[in-house]
Tab-separated table of C-alpha atoms in Angstrom:
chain	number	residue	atom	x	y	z
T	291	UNK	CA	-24.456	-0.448	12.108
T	292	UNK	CA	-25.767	-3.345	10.035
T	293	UNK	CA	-26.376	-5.741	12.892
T	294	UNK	CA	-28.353	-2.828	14.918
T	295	UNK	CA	-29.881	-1.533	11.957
T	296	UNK	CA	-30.848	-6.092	10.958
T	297	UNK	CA	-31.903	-6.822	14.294
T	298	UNK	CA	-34.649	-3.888	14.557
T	299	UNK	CA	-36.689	-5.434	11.385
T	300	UNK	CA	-36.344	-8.838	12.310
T	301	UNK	CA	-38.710	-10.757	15.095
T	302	UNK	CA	-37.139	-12.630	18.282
T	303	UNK	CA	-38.361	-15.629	17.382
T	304	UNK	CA	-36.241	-15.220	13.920
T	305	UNK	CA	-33.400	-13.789	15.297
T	306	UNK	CA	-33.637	-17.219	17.219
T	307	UNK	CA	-34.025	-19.608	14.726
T	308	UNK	CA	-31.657	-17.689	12.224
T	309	UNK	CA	-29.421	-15.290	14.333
T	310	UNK	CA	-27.643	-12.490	12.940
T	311	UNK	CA	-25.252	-12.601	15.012
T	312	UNK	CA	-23.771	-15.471	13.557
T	313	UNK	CA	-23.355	-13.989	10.472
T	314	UNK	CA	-20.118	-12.567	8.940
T	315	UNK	CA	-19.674	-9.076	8.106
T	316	UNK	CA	-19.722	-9.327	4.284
T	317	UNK	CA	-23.469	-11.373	4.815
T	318	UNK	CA	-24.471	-8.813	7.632
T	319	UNK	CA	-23.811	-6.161	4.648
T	320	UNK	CA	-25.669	-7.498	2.270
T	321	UNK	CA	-28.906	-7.997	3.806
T	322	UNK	CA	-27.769	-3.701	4.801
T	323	UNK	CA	-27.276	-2.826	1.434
T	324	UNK	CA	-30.141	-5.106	0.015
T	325	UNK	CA	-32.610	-3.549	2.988
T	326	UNK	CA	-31.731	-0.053	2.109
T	327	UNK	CA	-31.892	-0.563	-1.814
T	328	UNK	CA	-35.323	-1.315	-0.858
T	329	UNK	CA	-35.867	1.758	1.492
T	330	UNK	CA	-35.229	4.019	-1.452
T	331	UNK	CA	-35.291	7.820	-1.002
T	332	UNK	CA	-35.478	6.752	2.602
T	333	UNK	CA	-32.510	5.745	2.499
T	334	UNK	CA	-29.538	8.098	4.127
T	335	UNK	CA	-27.435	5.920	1.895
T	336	UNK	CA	-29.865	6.428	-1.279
T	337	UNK	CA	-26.916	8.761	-2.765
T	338	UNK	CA	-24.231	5.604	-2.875
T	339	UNK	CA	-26.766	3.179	-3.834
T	340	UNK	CA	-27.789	5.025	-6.886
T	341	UNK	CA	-24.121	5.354	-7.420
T	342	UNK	CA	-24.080	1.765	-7.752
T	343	UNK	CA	-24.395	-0.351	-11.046
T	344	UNK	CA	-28.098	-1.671	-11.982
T	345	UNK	CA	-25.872	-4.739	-13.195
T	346	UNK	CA	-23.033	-5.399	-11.085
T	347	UNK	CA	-19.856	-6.565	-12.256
T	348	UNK	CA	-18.768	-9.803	-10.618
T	349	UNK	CA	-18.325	-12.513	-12.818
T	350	UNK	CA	-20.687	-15.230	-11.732
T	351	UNK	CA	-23.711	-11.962	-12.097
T	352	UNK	CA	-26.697	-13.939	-14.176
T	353	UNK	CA	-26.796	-11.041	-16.357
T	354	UNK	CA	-23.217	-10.905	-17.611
T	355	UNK	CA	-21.901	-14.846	-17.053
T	356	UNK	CA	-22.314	-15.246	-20.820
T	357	UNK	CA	-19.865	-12.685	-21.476
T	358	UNK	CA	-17.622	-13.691	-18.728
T	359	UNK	CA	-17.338	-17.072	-20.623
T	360	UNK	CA	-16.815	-15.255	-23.989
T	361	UNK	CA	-13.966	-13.091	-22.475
T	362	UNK	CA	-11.896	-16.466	-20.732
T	363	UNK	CA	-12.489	-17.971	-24.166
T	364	UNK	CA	-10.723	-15.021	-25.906
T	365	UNK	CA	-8.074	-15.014	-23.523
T	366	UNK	CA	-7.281	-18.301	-24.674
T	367	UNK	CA	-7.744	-17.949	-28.219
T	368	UNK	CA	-6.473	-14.612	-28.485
T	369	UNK	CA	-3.918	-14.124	-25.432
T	370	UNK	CA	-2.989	-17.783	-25.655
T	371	UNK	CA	-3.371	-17.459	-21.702
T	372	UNK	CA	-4.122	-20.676	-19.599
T	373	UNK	CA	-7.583	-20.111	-18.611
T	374	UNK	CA	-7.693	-23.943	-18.153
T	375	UNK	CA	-10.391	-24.780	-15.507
T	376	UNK	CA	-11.756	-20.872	-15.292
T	377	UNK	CA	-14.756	-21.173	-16.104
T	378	UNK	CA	-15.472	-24.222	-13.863
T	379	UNK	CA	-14.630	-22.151	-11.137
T	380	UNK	CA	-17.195	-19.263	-12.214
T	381	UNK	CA	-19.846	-21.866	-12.167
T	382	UNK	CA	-18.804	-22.971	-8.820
T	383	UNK	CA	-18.767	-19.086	-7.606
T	384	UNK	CA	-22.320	-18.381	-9.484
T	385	UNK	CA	-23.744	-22.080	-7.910
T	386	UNK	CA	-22.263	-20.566	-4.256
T	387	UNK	CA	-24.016	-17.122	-4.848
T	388	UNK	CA	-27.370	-18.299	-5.456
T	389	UNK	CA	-27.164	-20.616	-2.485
T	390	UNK	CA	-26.380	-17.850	-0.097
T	391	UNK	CA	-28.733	-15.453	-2.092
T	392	UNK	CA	-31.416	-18.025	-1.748
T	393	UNK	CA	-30.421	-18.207	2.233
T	394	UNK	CA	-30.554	-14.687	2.521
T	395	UNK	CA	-33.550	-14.416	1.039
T	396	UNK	CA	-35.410	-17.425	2.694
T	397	UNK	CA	-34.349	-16.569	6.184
T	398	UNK	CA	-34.770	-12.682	5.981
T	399	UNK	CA	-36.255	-11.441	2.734
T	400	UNK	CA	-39.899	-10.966	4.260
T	401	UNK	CA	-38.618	-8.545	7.007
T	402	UNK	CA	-36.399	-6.467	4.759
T	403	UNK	CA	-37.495	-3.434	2.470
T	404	UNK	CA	-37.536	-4.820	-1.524
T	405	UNK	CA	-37.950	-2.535	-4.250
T	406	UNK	CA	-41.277	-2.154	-5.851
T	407	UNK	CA	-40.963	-4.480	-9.039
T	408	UNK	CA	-38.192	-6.926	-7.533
T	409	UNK	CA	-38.466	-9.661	-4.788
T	410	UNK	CA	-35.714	-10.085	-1.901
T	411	UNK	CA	-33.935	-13.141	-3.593
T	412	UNK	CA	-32.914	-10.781	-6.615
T	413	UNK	CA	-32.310	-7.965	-4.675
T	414	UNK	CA	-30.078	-10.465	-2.182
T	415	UNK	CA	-28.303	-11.677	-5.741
T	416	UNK	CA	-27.462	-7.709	-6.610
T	417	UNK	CA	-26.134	-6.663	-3.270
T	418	UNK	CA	-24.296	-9.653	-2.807
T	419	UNK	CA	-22.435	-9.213	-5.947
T	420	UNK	CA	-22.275	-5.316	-5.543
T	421	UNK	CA	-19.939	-6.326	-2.107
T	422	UNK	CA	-17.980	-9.305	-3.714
T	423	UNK	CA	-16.729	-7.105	-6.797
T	424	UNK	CA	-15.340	-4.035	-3.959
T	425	UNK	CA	-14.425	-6.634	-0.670
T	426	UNK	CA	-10.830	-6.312	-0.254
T	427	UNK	CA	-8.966	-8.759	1.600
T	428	UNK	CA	-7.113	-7.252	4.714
């Protein structure tokens, strides 16, 4: 569904020079789920999308990294846990998402739908953390 559903917005000559095909499925969703955030009401999947959190919950999100931190600290000070080295690796996660957000956005954002108000590298950053926090490995 995603790759049909990709491959209809985007030109030849971009499907050439960037082609979907050689995507994986968790990318292939995201430009899905940040095309039809964009679409709206138009959306058939409008219902789960506005069932979706405005901020989403993975730990490298811009919006909530601060509090990430403050939580691994507590878990140390608190929990005594060994968080040693934790919150290295959510900077390396956040640094990882905003390259492939950026990617996203720089070889498809002008042929997706964007909400009014937002611009496709933000809307790339929410739906790529919105399938991170629920991917399941299998």
């Amino acid at each position: 569904l995603a790759l049909k559903t990709l491959q209809q917005l985007l030109p030849q000559e971009v499907n050439l020079r960037a082609p979907l095909q050689e995507l994986d499925d968790a990318a292939l969703l995201v430009l899905l789920l940040a095309h039809e955030r964009g679409l709206g009401r138009q959306s058939k999947f409008q219902p789960y999308i506005s069932s979706l959190p405005v901020t989403p919950s993975c730990g490298y999100a811009p919006g909530i990294r601060a509090e990430v931190l403050d939580t691994i600290s507590l878990m140390d000070i608190e929990l005594g846990m060994n968080v040693f080295g934790w919150s290295g690796e959510i900077g390396k996660a956040s640094d990882r998402a905003l390259m492939i957000a950026d990617g996203l956005a720089e070889d498809y954002g002008q042929y997706i739908a964007v909400p009014q108000g937002s611009n496709a590298f933000s809307v790339m950053q929410w739906a790529l953390c919105q399938v991170a926090s629920r991917a399941t490995a299998g």
